[in-house]
Coordinates of N, CA, C and O in Angstrom, one line a residue:
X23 N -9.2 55.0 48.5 CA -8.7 53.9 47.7 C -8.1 54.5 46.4 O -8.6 55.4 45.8
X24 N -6.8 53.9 45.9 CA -6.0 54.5 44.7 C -6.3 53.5 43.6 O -6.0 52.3 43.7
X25 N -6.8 53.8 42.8 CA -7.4 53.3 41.2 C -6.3 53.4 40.6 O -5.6 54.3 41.0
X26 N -5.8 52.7 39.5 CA -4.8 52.8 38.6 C -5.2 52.5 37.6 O -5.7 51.3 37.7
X27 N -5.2 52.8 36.4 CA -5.6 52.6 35.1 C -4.7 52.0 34.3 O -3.6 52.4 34.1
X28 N -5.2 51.1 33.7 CA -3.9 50.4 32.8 C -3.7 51.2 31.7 O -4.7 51.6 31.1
X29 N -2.8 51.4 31.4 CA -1.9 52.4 30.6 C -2.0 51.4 28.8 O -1.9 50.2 28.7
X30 N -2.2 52.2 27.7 CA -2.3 51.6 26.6 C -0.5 51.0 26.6 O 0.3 51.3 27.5
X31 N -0.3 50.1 25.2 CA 0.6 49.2 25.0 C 1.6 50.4 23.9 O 0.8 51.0 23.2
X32 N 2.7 50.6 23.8 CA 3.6 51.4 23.7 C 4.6 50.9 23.2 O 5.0 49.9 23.8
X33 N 5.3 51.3 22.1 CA 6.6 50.4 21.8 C 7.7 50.5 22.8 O 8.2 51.5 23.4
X34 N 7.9 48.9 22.7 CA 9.0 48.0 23.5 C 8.8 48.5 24.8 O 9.9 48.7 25.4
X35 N 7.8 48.7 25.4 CA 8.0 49.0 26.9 C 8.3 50.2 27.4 O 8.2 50.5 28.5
X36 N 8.6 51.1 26.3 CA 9.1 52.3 27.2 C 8.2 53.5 26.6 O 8.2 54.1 25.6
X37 N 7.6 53.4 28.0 CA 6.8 55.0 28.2 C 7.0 56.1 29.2 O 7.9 55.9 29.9
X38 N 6.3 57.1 29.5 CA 6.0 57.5 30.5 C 6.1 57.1 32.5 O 5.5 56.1 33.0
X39 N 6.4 57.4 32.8 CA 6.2 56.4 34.0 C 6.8 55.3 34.3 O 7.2 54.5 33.4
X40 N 7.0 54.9 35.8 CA 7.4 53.9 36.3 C 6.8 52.7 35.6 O 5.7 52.8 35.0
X41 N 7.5 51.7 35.7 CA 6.8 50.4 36.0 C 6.5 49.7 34.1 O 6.9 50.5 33.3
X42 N 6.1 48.7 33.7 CA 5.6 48.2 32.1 C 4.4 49.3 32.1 O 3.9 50.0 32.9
X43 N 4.3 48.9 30.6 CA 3.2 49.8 29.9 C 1.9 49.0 30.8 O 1.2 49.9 31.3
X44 N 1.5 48.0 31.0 CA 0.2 47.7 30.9 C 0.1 47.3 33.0 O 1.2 46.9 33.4
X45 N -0.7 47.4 33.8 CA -0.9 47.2 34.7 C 0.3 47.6 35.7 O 1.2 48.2 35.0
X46 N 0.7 47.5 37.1 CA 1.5 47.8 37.9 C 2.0 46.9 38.7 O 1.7 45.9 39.2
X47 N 3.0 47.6 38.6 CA 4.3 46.3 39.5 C 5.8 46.1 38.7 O 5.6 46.6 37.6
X48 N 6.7 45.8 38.7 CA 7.7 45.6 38.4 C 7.5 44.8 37.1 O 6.6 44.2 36.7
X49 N 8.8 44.9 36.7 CA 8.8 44.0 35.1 C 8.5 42.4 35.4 O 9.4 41.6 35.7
X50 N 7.6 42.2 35.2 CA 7.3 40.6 34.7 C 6.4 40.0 35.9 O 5.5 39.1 35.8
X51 N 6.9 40.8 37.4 CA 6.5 39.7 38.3 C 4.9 40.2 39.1 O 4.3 39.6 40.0
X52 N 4.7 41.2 38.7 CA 3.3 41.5 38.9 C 2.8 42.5 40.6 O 1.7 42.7 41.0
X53 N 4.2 42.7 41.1 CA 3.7 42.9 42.6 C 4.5 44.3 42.6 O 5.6 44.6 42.1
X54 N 3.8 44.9 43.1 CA 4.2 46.5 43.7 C 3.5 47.0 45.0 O 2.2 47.0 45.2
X55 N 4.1 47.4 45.6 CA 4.5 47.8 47.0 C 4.4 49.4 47.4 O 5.4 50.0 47.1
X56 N 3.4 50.0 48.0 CA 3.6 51.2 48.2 C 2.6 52.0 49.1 O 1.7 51.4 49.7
X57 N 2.9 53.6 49.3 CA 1.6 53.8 50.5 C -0.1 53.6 49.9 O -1.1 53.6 50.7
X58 N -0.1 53.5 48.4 CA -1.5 53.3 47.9 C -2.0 51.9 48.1 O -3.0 51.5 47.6
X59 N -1.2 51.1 48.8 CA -2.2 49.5 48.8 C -1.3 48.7 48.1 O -0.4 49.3 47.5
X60 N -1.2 47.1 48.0 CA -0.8 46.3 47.8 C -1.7 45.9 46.4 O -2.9 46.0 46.4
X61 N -1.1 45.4 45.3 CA -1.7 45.3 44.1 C -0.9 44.0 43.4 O 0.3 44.1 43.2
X62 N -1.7 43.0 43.1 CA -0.9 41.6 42.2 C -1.6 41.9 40.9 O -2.7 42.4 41.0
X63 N -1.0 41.6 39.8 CA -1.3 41.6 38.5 C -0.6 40.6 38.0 O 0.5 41.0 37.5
X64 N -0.8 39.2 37.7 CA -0.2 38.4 37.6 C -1.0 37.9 35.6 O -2.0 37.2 35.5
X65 N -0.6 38.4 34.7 CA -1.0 38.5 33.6 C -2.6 37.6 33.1 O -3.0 37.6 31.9
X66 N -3.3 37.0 34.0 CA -4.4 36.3 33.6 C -5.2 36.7 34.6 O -6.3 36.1 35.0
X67 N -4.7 37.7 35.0 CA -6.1 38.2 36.5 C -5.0 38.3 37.6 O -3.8 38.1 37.6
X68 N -6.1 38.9 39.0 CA -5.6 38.9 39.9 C -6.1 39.7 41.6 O -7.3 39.6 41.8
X69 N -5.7 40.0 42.2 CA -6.4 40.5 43.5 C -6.0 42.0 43.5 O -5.1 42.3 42.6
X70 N -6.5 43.0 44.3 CA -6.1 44.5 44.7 C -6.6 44.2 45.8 O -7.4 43.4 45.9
X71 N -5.8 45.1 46.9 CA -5.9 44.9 47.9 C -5.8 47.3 48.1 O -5.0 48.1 47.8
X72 N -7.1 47.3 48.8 CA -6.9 48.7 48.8 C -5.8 49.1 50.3 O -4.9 48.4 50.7
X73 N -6.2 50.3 50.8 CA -5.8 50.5 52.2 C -6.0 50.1 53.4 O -5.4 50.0 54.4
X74 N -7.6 49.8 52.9 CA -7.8 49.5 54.1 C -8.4 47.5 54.5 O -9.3 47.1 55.3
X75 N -7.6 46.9 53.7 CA -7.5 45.7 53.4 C -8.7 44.4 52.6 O -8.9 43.2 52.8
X76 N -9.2 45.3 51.8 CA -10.4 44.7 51.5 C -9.9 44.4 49.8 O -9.5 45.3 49.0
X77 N -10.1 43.1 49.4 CA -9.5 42.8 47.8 C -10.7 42.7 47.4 O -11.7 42.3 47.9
X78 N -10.2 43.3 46.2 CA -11.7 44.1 44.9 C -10.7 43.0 43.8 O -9.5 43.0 43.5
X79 N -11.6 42.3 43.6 CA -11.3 41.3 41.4 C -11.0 42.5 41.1 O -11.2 43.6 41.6
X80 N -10.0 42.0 39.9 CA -9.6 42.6 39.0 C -9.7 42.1 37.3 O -9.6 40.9 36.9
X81 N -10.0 43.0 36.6 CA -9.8 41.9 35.2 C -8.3 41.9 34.9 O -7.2 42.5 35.1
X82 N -9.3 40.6 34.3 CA -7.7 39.8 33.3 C -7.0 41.0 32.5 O -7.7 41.8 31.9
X83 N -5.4 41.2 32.4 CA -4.8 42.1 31.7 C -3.7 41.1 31.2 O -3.3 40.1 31.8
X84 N -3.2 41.7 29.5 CA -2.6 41.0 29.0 C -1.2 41.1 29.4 O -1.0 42.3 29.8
X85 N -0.2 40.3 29.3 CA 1.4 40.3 30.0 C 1.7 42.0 29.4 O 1.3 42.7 28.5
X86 N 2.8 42.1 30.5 CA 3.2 43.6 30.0 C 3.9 43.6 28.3 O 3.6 42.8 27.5
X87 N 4.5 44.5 28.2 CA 5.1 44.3 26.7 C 6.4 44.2 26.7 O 7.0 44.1 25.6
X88 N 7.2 44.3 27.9 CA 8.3 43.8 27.8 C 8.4 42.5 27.4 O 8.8 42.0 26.4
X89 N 7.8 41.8 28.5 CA 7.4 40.4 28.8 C 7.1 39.7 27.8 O 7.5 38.5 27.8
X90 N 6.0 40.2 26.5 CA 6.0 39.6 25.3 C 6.9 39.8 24.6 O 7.2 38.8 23.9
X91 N 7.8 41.0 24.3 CA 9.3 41.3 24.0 C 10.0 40.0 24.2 O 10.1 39.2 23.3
X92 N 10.4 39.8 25.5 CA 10.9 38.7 25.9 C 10.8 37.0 25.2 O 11.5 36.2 24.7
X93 N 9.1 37.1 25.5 CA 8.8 35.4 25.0 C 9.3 35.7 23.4 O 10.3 35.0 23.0
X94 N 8.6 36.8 22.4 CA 9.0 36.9 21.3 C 10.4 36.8 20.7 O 10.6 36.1 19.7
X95 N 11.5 37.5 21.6 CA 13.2 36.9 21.1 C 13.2 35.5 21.7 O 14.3 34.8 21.6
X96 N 12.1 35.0 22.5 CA 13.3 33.3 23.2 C 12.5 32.6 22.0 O 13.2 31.8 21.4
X97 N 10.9 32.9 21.3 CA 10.4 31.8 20.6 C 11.1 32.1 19.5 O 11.4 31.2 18.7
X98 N 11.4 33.3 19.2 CA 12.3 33.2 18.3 C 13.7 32.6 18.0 O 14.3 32.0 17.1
X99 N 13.9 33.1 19.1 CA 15.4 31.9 19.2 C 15.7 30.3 19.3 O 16.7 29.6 19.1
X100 N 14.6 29.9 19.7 CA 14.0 28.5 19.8 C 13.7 28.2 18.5 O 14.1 27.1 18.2
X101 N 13.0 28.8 17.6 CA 12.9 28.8 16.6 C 13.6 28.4 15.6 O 13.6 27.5 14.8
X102 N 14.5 29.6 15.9 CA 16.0 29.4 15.1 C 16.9 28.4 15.1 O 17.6 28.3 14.2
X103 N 17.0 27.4 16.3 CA 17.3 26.8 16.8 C 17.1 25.6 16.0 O 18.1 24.9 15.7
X104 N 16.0 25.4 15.8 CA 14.9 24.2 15.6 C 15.4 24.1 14.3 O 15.8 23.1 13.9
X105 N 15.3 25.4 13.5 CA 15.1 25.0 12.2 C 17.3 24.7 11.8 O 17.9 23.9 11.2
X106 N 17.6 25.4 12.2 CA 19.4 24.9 12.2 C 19.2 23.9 12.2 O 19.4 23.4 11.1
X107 N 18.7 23.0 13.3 CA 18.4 21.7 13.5 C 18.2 21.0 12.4 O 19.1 20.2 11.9
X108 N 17.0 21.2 11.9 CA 16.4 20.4 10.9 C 17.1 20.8 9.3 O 17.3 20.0 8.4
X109 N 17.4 22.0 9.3 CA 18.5 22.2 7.9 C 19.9 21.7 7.8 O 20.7 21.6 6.9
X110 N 20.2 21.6 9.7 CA 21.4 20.8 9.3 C 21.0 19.0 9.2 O 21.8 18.3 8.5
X111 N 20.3 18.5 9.7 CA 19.8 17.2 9.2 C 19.8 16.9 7.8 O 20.4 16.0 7.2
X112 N 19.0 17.9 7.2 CA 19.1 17.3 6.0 C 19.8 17.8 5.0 O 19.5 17.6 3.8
X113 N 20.8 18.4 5.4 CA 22.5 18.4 4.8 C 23.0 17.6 5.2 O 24.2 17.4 4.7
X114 N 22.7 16.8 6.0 CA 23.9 15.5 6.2 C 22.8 14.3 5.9 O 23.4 13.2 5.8
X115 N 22.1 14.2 5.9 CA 20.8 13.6 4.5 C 21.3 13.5 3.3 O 21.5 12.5 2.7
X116 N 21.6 14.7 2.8 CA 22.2 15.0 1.4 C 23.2 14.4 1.4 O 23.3 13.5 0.5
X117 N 24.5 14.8 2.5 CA 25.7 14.7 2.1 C 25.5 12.9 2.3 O 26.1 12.3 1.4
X118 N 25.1 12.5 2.7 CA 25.2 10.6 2.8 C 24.5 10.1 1.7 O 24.8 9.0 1.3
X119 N 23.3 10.9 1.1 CA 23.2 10.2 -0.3 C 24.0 10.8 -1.2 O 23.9 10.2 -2.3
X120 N 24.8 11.8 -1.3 CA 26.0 12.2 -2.6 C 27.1 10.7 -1.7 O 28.1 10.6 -2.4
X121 N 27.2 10.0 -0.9 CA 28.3 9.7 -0.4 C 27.7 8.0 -1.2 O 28.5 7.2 -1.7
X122 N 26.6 7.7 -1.1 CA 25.9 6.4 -1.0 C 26.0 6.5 -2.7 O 26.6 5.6 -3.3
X123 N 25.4 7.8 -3.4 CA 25.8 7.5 -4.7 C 27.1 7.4 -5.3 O 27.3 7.0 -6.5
X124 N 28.2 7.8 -4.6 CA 29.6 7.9 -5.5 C 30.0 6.1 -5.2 O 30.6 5.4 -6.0
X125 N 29.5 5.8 -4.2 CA 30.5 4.2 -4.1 C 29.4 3.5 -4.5 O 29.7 2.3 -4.7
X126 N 28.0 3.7 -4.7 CA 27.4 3.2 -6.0 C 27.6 3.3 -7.3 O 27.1 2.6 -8.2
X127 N 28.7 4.6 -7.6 CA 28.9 4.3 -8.8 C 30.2 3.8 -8.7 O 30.7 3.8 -9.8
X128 N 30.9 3.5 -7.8 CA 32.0 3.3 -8.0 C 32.1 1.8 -8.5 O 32.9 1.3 -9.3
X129 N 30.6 1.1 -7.6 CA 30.8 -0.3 -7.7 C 29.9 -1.0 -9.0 O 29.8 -2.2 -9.2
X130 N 29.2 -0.1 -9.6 CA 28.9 0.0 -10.9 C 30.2 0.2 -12.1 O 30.2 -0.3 -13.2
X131 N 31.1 1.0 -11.6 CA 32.2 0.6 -12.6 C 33.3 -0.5 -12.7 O 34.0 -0.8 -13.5
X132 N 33.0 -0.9 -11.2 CA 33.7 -2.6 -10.4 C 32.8 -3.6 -11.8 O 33.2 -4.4 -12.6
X133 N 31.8 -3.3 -11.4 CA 30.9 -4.2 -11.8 C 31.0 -4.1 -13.7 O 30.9 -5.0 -14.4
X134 N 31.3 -2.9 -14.0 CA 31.5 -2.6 -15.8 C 33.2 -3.6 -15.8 O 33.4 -4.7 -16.5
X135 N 33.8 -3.1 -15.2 CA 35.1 -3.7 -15.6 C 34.7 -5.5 -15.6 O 35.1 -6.1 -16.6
X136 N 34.1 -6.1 -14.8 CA 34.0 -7.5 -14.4 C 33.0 -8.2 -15.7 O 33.1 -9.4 -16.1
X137 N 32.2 -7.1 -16.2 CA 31.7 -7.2 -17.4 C 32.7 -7.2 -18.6 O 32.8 -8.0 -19.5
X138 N 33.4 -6.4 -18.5 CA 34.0 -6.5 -19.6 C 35.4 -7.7 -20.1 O 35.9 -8.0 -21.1
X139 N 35.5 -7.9 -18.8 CA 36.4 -9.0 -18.6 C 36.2 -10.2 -19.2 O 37.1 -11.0 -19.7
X140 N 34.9 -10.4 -18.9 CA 33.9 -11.9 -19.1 C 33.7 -11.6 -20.4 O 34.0 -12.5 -21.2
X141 N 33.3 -10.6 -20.8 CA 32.7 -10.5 -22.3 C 34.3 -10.7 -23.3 O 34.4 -11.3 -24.3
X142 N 35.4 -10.0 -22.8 CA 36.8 -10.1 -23.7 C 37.1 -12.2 -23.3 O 37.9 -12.7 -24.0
X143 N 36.7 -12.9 -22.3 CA 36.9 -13.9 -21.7 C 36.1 -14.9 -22.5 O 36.4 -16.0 -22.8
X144 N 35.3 -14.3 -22.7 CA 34.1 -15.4 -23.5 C 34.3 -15.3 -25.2 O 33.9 -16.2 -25.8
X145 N 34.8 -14.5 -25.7 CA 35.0 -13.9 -26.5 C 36.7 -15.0 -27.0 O 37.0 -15.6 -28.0
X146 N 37.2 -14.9 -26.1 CA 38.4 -15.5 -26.4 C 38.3 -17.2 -26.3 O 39.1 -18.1 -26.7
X147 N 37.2 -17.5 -25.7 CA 36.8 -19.1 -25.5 C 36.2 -19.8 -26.9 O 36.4 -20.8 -27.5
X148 N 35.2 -18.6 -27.0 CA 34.3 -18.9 -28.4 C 35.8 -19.0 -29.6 O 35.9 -19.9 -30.4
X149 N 36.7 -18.2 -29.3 CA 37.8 -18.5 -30.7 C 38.8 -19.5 -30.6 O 39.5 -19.8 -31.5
X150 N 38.8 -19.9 -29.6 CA 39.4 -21.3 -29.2 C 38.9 -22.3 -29.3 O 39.5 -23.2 -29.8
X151 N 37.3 -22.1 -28.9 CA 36.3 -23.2 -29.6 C 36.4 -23.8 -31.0 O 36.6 -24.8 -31.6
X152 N 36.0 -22.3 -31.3 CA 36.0 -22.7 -33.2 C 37.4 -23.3 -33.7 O 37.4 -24.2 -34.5
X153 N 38.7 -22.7 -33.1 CA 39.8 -23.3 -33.7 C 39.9 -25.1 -33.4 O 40.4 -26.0 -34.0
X154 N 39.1 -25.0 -32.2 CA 39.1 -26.8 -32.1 C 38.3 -27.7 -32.7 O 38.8 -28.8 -32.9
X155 N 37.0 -27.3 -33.1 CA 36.1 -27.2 -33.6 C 36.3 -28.6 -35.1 O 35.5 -29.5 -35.4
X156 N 37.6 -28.3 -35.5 CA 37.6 -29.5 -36.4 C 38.3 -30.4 -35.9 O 38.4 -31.3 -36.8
X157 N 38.8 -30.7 -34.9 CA 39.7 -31.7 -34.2 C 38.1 -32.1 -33.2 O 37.7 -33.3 -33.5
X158 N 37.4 -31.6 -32.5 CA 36.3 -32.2 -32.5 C 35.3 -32.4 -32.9 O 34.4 -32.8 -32.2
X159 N 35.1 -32.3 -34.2 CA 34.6 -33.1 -35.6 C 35.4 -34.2 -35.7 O 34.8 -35.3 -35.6
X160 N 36.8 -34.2 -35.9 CA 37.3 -36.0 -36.3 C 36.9 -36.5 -34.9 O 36.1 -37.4 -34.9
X161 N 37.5 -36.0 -33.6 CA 36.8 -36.9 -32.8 C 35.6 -37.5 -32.7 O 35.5 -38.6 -32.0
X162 N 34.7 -36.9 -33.3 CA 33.9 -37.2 -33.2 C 33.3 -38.9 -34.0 O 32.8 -39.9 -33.5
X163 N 33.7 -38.4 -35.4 CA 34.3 -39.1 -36.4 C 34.8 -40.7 -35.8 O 34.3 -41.8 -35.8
X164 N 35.9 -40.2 -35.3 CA 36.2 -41.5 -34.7 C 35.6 -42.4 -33.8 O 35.5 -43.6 -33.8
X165 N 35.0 -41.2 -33.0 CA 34.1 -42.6 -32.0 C 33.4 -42.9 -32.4 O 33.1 -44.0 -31.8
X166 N 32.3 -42.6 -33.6 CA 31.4 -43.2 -34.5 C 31.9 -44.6 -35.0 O 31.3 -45.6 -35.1
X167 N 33.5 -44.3 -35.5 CA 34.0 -45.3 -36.2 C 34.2 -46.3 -35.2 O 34.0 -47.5 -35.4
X168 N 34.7 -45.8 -33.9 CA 35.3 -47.2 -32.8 C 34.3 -47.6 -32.5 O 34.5 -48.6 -32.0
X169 N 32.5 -47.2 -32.6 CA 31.5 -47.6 -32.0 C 31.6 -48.7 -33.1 O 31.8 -49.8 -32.6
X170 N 31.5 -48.6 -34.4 CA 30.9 -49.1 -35.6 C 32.2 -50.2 -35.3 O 31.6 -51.2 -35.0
X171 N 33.3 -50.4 -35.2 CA 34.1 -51.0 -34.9 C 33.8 -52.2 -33.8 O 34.0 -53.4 -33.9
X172 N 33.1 -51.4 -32.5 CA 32.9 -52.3 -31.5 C 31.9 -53.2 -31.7 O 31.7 -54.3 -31.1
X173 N 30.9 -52.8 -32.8 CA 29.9 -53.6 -32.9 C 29.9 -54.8 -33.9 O 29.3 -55.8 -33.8
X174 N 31.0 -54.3 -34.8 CA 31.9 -55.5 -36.0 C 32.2 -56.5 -34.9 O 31.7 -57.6 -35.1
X175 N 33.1 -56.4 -33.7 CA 33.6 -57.1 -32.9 C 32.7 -58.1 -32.3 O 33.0 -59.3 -32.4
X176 N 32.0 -57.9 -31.8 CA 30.8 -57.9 -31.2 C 29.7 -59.2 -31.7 O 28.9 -60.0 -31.2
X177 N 30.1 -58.9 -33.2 CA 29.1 -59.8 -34.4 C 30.2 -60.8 -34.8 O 29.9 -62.0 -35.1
X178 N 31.4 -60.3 -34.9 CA 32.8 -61.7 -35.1 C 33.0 -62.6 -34.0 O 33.1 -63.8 -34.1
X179 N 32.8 -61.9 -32.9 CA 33.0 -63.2 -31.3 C 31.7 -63.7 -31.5 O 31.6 -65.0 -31.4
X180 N 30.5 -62.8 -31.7 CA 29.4 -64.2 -31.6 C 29.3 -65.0 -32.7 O 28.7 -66.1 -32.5
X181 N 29.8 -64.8 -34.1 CA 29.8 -65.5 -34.6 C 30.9 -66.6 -34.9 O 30.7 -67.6 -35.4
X182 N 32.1 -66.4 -34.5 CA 33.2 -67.5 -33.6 C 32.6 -68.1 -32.7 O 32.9 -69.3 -32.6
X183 N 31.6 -67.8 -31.8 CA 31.6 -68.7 -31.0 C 30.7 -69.7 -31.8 O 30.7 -70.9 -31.6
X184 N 29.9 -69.2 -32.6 CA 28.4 -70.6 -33.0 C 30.0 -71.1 -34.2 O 30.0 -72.3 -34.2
X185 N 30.9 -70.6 -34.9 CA 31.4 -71.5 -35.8 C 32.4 -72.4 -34.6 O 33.3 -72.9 -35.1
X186 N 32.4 -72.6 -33.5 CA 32.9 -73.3 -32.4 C 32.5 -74.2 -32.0 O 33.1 -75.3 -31.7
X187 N 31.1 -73.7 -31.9 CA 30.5 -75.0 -31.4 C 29.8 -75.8 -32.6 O 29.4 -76.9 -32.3
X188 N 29.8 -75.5 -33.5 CA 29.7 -75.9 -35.3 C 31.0 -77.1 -35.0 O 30.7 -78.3 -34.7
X189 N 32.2 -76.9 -35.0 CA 33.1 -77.5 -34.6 C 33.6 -78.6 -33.8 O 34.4 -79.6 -34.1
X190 N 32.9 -78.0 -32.5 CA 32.7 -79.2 -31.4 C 32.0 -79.8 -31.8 O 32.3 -81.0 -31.6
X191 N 30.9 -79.7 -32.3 CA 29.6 -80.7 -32.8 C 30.3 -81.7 -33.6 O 30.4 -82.9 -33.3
X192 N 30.9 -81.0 -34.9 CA 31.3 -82.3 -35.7 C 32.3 -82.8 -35.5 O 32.5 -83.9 -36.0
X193 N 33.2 -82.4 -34.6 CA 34.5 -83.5 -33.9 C 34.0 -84.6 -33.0 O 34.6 -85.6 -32.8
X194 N 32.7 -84.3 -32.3 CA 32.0 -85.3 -31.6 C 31.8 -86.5 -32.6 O 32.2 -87.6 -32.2
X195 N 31.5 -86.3 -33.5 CA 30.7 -87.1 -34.4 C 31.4 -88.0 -35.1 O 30.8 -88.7 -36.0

């Protein structure tokens, strides 16, 4: 029966010998083939199979170090990926609130001019006002007087009419 020893962990994979640093078999897929017996190493455990067909457990061995080589540039690249992702989001976050604040202020200076219009508008009413201001004072004047007037009227017809019938009384008579 051929024993194989797992070999220590080695930078990036390359050592000595056929095959990854850690257990036997081809890069990643765990099976190797040869006159010493059939052998699976499938990174969480696995079967040996000697010569003369009898499978002995094996312990758990950790992935080769290519293989973590490998996961390490894809999570890293995944990584990278993600975070582009998320820093380009919130550059176009940014850029829509610089975009949200310029036509807020745009309409804040819509809104100053519309102010100031009213205020030069009001401004011009009040001096119009006051220039009228004595023309409605006599008007005023006057309807006091046409009231005071209507009510002279008012006390002349009723009192024509009692000097009327004062009249009719003594022509009866």
């Amino acid at each position: 029966m051929a024993e194989v020893e797992p070999r220590p962990l080695s930078d990036a994979g390359a050592g000595p010998g056929p095959g990854p640093a850690l257990g036997v078999g081809t890069a990643g897929n765990g099976h190797s083939h040869g006159d010493a017996g059939e052998q699976e190493v499938a990174g969480g455990g696995g079967k040996r199979t000697d010569d003369f067909g009898v499978e002995t457990a094996e312990e758990a061995t950790e992935p080769s170090e290519p293989d973590i080589n490998e996961l390490c540039k894809e999570m890293f690249t995944k990584m990278s990926v993600y975070l582009q992702g998320e820093l380009t989001a919130t550059c176009e976050d940014y850029k829509l609130l610089e975009n949200m604040n310029k036509v807020t202020g745009l309409k804040y200076l819509e809104m100053k001019e519309i102010a100031v219009n009213i205020n030069r508008n009001l401004k011009d009413l009040n001096q119009k006002y006051a220039s009228l201001q004595p023309y409605l004072d006599q008007i005023g004047q006057i309807e006091e007087q046409v009231a005071a007037l209507e009510q002279a009227a008012y006390r002349l017809d009723a009192y024509s009419k009692k000097l009327e019938a004062k009249f009719k009384k003594l022509e009866k008579r």
